[in-house]
mmCIF file of C-alpha atoms and ligand atoms in Angstrom:
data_model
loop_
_atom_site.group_PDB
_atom_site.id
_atom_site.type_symbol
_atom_site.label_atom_id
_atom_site.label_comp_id
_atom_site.label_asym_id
_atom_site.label_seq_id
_atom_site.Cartn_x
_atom_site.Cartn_y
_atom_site.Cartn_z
ATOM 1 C CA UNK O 9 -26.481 -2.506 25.003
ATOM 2 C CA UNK O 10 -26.619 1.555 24.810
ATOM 3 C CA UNK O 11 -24.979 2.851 22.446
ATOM 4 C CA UNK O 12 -21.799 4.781 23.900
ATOM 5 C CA UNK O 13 -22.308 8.428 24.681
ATOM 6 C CA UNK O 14 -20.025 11.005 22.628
ATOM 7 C CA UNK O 15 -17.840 11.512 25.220
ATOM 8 C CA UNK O 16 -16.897 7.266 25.427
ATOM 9 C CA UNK O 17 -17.201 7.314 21.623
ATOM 10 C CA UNK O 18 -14.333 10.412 21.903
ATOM 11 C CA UNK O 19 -12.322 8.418 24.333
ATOM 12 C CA UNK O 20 -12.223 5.540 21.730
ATOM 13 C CA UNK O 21 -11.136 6.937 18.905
ATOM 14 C CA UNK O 22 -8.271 9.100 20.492
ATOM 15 C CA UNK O 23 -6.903 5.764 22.135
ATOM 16 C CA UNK O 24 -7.347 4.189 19.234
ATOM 17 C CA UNK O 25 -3.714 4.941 18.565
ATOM 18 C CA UNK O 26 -2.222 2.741 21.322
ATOM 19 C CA UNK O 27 -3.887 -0.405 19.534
ATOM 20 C CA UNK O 28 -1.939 0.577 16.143
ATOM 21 C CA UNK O 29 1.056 0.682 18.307
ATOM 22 C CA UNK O 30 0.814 -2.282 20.433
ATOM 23 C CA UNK O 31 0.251 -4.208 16.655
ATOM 24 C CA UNK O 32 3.441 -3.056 15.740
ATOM 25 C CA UNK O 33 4.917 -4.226 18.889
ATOM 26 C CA UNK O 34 3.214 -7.783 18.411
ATOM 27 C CA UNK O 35 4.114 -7.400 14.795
ATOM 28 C CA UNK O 36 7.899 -7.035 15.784
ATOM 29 C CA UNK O 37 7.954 -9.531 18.581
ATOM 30 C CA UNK O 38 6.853 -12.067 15.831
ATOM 31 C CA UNK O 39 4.021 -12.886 18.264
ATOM 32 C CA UNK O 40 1.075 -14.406 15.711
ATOM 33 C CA UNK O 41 4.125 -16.660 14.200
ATOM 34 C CA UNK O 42 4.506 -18.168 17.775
ATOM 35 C CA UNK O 43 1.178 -18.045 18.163
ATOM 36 C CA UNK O 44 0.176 -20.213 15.138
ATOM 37 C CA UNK O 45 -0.660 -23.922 17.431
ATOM 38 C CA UNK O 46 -2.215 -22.427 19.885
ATOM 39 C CA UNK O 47 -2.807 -20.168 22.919
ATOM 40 C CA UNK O 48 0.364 -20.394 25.406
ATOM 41 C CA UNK O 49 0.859 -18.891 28.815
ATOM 42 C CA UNK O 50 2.291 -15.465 28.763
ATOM 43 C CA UNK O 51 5.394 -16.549 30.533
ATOM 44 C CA UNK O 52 6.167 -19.412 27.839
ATOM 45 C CA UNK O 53 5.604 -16.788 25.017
ATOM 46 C CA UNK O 54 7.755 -14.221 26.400
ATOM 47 C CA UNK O 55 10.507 -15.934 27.028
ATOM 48 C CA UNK O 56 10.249 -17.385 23.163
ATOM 49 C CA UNK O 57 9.952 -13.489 22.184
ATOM 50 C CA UNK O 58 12.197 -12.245 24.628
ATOM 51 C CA UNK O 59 9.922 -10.100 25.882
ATOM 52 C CA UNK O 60 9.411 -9.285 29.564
ATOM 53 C CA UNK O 61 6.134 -11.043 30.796
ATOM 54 C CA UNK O 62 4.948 -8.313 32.448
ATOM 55 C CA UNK O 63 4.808 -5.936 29.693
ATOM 56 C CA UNK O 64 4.150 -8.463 27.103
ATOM 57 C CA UNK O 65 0.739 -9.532 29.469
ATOM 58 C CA UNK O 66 0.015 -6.128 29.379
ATOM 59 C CA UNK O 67 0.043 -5.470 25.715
ATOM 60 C CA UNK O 68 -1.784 -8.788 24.784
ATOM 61 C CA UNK O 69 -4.592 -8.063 27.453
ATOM 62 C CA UNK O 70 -5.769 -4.989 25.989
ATOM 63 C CA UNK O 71 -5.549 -6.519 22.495
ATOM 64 C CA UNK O 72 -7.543 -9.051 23.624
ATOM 65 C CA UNK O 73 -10.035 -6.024 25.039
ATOM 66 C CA UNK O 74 -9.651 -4.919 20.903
ATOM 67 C CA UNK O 75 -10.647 -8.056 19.485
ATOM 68 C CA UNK O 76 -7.087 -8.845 18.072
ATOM 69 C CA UNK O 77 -6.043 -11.671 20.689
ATOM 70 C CA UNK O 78 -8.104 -14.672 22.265
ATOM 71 C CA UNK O 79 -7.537 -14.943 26.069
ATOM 72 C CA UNK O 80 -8.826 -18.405 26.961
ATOM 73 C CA UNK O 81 -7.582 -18.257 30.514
ATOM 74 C CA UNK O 82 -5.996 -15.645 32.382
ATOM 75 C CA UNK O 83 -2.691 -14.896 31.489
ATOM 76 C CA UNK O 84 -3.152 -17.558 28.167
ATOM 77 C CA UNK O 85 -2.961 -15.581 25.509
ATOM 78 C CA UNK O 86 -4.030 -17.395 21.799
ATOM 79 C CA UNK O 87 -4.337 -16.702 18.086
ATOM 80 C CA UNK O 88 -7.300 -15.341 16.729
ATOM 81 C CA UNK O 89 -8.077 -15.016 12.868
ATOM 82 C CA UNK O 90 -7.142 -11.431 13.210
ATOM 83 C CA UNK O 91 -4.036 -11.893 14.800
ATOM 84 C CA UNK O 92 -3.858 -14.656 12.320
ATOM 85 C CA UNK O 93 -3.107 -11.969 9.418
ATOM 86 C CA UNK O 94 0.438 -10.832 10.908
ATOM 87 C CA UNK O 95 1.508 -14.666 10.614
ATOM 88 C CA UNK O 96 4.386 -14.305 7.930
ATOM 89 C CA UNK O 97 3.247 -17.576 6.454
ATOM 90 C CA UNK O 98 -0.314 -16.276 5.587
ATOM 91 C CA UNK O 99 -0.895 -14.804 1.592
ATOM 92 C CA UNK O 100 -1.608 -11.474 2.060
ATOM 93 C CA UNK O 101 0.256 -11.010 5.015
ATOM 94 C CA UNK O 102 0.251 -7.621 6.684
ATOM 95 C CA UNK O 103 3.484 -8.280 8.840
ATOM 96 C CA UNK O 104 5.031 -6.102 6.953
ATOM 97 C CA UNK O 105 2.381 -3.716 6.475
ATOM 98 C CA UNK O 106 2.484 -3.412 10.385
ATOM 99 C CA UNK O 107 6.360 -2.808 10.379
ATOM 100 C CA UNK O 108 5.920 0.029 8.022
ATOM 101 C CA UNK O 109 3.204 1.222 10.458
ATOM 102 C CA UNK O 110 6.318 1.160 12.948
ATOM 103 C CA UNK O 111 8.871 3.100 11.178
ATOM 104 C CA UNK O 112 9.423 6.459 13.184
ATOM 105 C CA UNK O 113 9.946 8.834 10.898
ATOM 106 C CA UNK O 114 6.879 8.087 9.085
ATOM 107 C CA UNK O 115 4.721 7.871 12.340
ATOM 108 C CA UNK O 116 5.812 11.151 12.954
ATOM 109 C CA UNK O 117 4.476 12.901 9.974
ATOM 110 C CA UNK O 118 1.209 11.466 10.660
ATOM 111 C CA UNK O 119 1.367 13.025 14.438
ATOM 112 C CA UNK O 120 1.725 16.374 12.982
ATOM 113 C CA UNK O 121 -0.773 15.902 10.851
ATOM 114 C CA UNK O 122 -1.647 19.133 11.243
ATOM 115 C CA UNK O 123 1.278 21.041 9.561
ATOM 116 C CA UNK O 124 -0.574 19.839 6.434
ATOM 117 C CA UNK O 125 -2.948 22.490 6.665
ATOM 118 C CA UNK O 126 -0.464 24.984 7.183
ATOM 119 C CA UNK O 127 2.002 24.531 4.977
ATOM 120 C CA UNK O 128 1.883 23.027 1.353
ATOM 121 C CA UNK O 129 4.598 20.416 1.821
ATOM 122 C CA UNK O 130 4.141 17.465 3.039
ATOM 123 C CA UNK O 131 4.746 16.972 6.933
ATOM 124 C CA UNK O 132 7.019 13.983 6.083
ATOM 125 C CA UNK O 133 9.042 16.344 3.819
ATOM 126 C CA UNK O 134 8.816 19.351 6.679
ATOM 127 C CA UNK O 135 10.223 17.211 9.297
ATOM 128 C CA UNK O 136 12.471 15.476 7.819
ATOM 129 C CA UNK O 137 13.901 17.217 5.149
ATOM 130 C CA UNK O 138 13.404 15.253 2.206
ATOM 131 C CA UNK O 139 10.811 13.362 0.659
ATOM 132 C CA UNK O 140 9.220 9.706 1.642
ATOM 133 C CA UNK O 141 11.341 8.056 -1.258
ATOM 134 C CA UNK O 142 14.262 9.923 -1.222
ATOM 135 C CA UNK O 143 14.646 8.713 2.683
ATOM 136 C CA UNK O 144 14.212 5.183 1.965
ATOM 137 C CA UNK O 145 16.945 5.920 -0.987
ATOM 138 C CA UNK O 146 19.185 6.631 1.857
ATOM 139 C CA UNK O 147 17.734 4.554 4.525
ATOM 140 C CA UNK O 148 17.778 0.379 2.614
ATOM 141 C CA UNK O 149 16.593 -1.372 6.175
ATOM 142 C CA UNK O 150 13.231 1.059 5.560
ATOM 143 C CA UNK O 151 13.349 0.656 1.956
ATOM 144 C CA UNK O 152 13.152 -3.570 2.488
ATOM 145 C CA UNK O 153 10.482 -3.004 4.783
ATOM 146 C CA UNK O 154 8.366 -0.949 2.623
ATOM 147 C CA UNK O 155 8.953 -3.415 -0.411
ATOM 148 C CA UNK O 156 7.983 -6.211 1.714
ATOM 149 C CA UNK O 157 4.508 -4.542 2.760
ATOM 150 C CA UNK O 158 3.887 -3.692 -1.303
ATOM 151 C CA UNK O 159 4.316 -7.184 -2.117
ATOM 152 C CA UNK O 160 2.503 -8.834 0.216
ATOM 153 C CA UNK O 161 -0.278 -6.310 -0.847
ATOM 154 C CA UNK O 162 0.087 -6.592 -4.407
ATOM 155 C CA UNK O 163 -0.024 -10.276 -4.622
ATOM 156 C CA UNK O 164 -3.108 -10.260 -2.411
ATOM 157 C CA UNK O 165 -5.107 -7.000 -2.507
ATOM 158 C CA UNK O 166 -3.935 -5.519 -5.960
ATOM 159 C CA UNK O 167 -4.260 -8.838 -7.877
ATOM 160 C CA UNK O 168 -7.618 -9.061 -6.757
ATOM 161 C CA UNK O 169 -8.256 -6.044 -8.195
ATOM 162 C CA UNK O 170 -6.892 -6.873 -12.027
ATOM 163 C CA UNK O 171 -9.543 -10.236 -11.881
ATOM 164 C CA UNK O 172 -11.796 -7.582 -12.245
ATOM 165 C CA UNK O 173 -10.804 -7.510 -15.725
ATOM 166 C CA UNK O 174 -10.233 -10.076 -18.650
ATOM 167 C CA UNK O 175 -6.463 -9.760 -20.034
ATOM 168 C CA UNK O 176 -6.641 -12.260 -22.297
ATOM 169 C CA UNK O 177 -6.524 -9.880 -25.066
ATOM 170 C CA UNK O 178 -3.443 -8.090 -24.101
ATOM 171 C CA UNK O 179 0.009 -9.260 -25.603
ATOM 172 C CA UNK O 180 2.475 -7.335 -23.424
ATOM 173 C CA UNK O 181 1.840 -4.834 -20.438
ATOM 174 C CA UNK O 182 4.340 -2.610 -18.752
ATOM 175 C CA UNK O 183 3.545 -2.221 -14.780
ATOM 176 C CA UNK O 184 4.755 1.418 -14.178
ATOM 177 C CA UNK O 185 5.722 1.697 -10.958
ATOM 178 C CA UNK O 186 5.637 -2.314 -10.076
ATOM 179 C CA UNK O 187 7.910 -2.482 -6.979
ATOM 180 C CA UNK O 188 9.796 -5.764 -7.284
ATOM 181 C CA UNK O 189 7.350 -7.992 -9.551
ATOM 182 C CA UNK O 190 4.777 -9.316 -7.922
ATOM 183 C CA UNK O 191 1.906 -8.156 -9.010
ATOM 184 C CA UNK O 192 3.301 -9.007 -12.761
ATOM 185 C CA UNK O 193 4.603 -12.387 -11.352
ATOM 186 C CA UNK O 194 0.613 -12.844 -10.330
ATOM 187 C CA UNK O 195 -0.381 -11.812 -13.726
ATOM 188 C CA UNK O 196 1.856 -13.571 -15.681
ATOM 189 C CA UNK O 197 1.051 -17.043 -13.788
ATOM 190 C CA UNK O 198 -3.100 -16.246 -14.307
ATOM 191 C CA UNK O 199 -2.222 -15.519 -18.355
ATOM 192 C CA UNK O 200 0.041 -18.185 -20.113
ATOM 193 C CA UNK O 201 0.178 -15.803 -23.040
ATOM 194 C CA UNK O 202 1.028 -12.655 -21.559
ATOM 195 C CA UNK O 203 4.783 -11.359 -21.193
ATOM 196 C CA UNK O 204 5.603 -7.776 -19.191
ATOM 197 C CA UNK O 205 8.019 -5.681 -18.413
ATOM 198 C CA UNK O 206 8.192 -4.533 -14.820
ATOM 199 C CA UNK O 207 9.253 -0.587 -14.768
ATOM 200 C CA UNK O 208 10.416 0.993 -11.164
ATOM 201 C CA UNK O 209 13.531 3.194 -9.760
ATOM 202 C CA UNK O 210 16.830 1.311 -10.180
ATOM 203 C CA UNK O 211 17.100 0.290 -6.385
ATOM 204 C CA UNK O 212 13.684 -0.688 -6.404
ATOM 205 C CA UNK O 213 13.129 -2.432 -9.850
ATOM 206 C CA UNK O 214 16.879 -4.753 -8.835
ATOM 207 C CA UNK O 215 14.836 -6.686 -6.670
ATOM 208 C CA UNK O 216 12.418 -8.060 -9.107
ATOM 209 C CA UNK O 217 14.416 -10.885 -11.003
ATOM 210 C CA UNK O 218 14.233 -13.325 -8.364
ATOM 211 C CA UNK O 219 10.509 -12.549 -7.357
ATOM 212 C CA UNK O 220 10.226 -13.441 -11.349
ATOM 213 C CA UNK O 221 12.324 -16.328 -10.992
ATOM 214 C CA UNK O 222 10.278 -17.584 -7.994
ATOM 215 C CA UNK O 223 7.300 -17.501 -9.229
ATOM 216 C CA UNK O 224 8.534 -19.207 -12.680
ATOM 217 C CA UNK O 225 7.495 -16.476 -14.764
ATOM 218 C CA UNK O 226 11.432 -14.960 -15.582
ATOM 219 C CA UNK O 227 11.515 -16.342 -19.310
ATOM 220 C CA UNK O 228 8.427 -13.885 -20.175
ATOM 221 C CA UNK O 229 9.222 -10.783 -17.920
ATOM 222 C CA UNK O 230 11.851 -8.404 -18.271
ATOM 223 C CA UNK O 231 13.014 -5.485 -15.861
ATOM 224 C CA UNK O 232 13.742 -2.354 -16.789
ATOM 225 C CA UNK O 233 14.843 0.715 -13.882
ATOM 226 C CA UNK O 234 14.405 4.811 -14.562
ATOM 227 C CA UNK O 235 12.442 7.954 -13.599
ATOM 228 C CA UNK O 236 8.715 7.756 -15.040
ATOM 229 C CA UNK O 237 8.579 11.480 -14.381
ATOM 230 C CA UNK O 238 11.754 11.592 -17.453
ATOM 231 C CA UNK O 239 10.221 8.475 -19.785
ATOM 232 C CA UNK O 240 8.706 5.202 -19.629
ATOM 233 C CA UNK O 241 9.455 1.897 -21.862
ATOM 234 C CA UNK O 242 7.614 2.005 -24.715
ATOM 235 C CA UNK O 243 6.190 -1.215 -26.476
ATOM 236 C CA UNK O 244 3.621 -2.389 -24.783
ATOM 237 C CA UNK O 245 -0.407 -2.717 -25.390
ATOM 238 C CA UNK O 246 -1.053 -2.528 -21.683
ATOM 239 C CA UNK O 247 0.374 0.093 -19.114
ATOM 240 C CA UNK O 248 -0.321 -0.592 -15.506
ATOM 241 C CA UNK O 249 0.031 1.843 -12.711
ATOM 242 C CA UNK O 250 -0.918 0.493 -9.319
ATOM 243 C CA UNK O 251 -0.740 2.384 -6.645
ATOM 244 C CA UNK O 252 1.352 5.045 -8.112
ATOM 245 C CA UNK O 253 -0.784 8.298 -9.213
ATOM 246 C CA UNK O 254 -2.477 8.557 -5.141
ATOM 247 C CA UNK O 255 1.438 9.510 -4.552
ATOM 248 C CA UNK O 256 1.254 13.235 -6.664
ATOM 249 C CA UNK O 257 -0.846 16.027 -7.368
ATOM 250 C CA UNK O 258 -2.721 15.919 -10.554
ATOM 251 C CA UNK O 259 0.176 18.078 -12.513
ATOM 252 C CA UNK O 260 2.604 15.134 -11.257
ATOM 253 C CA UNK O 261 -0.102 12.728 -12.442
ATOM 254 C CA UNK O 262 -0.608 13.982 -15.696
ATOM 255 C CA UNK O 263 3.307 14.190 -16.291
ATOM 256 C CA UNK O 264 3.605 10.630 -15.966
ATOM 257 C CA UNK O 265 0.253 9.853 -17.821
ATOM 258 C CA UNK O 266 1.610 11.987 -20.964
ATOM 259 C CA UNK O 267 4.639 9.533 -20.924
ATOM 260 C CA UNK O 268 2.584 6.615 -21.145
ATOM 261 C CA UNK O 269 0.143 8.482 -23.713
ATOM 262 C CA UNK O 270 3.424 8.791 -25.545
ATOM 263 C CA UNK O 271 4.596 5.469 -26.265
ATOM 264 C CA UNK O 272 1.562 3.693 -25.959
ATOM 265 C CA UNK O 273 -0.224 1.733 -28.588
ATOM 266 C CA UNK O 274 -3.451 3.402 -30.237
ATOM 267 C CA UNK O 275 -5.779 -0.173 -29.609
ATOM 268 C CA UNK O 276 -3.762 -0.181 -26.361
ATOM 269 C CA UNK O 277 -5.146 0.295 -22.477
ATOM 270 C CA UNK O 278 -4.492 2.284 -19.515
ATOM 271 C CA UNK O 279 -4.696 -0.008 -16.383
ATOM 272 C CA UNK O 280 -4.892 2.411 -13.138
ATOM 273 C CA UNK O 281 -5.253 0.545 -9.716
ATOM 274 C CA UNK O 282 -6.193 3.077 -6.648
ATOM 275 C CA UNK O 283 -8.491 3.701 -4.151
ATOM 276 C CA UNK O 284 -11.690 4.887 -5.228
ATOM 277 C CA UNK O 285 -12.920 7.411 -2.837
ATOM 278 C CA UNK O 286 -17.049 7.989 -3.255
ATOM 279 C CA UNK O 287 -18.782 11.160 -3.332
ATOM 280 C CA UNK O 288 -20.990 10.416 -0.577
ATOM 281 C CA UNK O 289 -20.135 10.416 2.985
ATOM 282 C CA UNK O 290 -20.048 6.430 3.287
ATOM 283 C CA UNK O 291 -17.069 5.452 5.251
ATOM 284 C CA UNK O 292 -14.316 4.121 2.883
ATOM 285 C CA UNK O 293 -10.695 2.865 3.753
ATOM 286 C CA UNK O 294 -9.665 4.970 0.754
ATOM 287 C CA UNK O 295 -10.442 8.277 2.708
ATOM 288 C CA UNK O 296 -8.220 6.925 5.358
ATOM 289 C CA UNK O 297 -5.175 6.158 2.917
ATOM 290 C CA UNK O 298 -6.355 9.680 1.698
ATOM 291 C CA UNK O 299 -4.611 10.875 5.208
ATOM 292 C CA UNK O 300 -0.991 8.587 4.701
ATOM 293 C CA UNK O 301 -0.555 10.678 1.351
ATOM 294 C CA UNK O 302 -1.883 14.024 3.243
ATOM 295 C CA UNK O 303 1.150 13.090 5.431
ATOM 296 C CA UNK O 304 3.303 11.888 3.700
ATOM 297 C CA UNK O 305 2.946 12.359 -0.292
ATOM 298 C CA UNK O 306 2.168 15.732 -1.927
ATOM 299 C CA UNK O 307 -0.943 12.992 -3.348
ATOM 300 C CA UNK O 308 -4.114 12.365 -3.130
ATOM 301 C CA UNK O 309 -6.996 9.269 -3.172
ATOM 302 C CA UNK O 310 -8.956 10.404 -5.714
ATOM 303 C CA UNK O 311 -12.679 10.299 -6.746
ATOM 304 C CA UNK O 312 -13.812 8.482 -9.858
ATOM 305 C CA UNK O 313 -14.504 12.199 -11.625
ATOM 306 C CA UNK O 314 -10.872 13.290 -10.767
ATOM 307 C CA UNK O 315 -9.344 10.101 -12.330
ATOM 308 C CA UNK O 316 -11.413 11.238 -15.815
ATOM 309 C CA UNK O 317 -10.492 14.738 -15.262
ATOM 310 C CA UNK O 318 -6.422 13.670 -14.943
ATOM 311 C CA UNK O 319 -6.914 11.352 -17.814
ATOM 312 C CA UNK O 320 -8.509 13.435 -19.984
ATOM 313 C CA UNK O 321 -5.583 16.093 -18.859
ATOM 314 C CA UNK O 322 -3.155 12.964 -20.572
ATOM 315 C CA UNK O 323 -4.906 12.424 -23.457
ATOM 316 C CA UNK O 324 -6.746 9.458 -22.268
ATOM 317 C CA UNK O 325 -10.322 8.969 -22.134
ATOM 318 C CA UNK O 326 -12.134 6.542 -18.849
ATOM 319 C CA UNK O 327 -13.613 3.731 -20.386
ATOM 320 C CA UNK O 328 -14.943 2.098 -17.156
ATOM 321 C CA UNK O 329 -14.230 1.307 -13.552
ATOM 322 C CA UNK O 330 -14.538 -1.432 -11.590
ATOM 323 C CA UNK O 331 -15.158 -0.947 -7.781
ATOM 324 C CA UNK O 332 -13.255 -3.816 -6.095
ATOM 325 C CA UNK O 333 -13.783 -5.175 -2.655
ATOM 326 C CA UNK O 334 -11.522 -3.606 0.218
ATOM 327 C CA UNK O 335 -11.803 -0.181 -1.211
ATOM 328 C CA UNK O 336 -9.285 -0.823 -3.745
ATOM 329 C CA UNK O 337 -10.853 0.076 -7.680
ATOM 330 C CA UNK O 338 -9.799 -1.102 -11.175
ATOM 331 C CA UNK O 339 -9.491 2.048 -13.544
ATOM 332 C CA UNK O 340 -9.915 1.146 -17.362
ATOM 333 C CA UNK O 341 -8.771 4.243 -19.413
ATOM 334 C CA UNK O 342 -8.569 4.204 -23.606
ATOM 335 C CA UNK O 343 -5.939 6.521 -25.639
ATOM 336 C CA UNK O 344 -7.926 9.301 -27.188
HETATM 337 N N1 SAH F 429 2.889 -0.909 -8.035
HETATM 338 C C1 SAH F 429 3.332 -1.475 -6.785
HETATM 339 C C2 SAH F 429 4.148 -0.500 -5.928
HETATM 340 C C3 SAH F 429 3.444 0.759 -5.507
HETATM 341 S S1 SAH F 429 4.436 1.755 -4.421
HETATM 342 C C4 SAH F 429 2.146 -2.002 -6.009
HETATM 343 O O1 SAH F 429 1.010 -1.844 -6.428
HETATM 344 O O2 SAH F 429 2.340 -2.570 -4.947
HETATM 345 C C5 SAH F 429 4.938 3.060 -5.498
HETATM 346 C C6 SAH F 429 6.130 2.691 -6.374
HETATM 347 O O3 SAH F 429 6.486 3.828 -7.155
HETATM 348 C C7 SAH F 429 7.368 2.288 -5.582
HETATM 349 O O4 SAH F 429 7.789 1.002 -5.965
HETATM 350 C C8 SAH F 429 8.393 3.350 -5.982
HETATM 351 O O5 SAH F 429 9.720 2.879 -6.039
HETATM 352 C C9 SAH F 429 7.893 3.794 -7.344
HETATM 353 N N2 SAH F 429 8.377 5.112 -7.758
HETATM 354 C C10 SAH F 429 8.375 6.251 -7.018
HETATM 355 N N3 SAH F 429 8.899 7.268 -7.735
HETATM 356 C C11 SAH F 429 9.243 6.748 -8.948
HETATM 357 C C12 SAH F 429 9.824 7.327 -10.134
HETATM 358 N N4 SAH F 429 10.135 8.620 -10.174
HETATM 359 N N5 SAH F 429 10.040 6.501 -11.202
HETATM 360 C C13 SAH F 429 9.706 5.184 -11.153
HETATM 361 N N6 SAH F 429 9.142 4.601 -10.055
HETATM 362 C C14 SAH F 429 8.920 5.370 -8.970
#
């Protein structure tokens, strides 16, 4: 085959949009779920989804034209092992990943994009008032979505990236930041020894007992709810932050860092778990994430010389990273 000229190559990537959004559609019909014995005619599925046929047909033919549906027969539409990754039964799920994708008011800071390079606030914050968390503070349907997509990511994708290292050593770690548990729950259940204290906002952090309970970990975790910006628990050998400094600017950053500097241990480690963006011009999911914080976050993905350069701001020195599969990196840093 040719390769496609610029102009086709063009065409694809600015309708690359409509595929996001018909996932999100599938994602909210529940469609990979029905999906999950086998290809059905589009009439049967709709009517399970209560979807119009026509429109549902539509949808699930170009999808199939993207790779993300099978289409044995026309107008049979089937799973495929992409499509098998919004099945809410599947670990590492991204159902919920492609709700978030569907919430408006964050779609629409990443359509005007290009206030960011206008103005110094984020386009989330310019259109809306107020930033990404305080909205979920005041929207809970939003916040459960977005707590749903960082679970299913932490158990999966951020887990994966703490086998990079050996905990065995550690006696107690404090995830900064941890959402509702799980990626202490996953922790917890790979190190018999360990105990933790999972550290969030107070709406967030509620949530965690029962992820702690579920995964039979509650007798050595504890929860503890407040503003990292103001103080975080001290007591611990190990402080995790994953997926927390990508949301502020290095000053931000360093704030938080100096908290942890504060009340950790001097044997103890710093545990950071972001993207890794390279130097070079390889392509790298973290330089797309780069664009959600552009949007959304006054953050940024950062290189491996900017995580020194913030640590070394905190009084902490990098001791080694770990480049994990799926773009995701393991940051070791040492109190200095
Ligand atoms: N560590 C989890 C969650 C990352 S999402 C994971 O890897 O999946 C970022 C988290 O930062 C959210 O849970 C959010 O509630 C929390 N957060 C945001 N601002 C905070 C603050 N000021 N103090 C404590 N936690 C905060």
């Amino acid at each position: 085959m040719p390769e496609p000229s610029p102009h086709a190559r063009m065409m694809a990537i600015l309708h690359a949009p409509l595929v996001t959004q018909m996932v999100v559609a599938v994602a909210e019909l529940g469609i990979a779920d029905l999906l999950a014995d086998g290809p059905q005619p589009v009439e049967a599925l709709a009517a399970k989804a209560d979807a119009r046929p026509d429109a549902l047909h539509r949808i699930l033919r170009a999808l199939a034209g993207a790779g993300v549906v099978a289409q044995p027969a026309p107008g049979v539409y089937g799973p495929t092992p992409v499509l098998d990754t919004l099945r809410t039964d599947t670990p590492g799920s991204l159902h919920a990943w492609a709700r978030l994708w569907g919430l408006p008011e964050r779609q629409a800071a990443i359509t005007e994009l290009v206030r960011s390079v206008r103005d110094e606030r984020p386009p989330f914050e310019q259109i809306h008032g107020r930033g990404w968390w305080a909205h979920l503070d005041e929207r809970p349907e939003q916040a459960a979505v977005f707590r749903d997509a960082m679970g299913d990511l932490s158990r999966e994708l951020h887990a994966r990236a703490l086998a990079a290292y050996d905990f065995s050593g550690v006696h107690r770690i404090c995830d900064v930041g941890g959402g509702t548990g799980d990626l202490v729950a996953a922790l917890l259940r790979s190190y018999p020894g360990l105990t933790a204290v999972v550290f969030d906002q107070p709406a967030v952090v509620e949530h965690a007992a029962a992820v702690l309970e579920r995964a039979g970990v509650a007798d050595r975790a504890t929860v503890a709810g407040g503003d990292f910006f103001e103080a975080v628990p001290a007591g611990a050998d190990a402080y995790l932050l994953s997926m927390i400094l990508h949301d502020w600017t290095d000053e931000q950053a360093v704030t938080v860092l100096a908290n942890v500097r504060r009340v950790i241990l001097h044997s103890g480690r710093l545990f950071v778990v972001d993207a890794v963006i390279p130097e070079d011009d390889r392509p790298h999911d973290g330089k797309l994430r780069d664009i959600i914080m552009l949007a959304l976050h006054p953050g940024r993905e950062r290189t491996e010389r900017e995580f020194a350069a913030v640590f070394e701001r905190a009084g902490f020195r990098l001791a080694g990273t770990h480049a994990v599969s799926g773009s995701t990196g393991l940051l070791v840093a040492v109190p200095v």
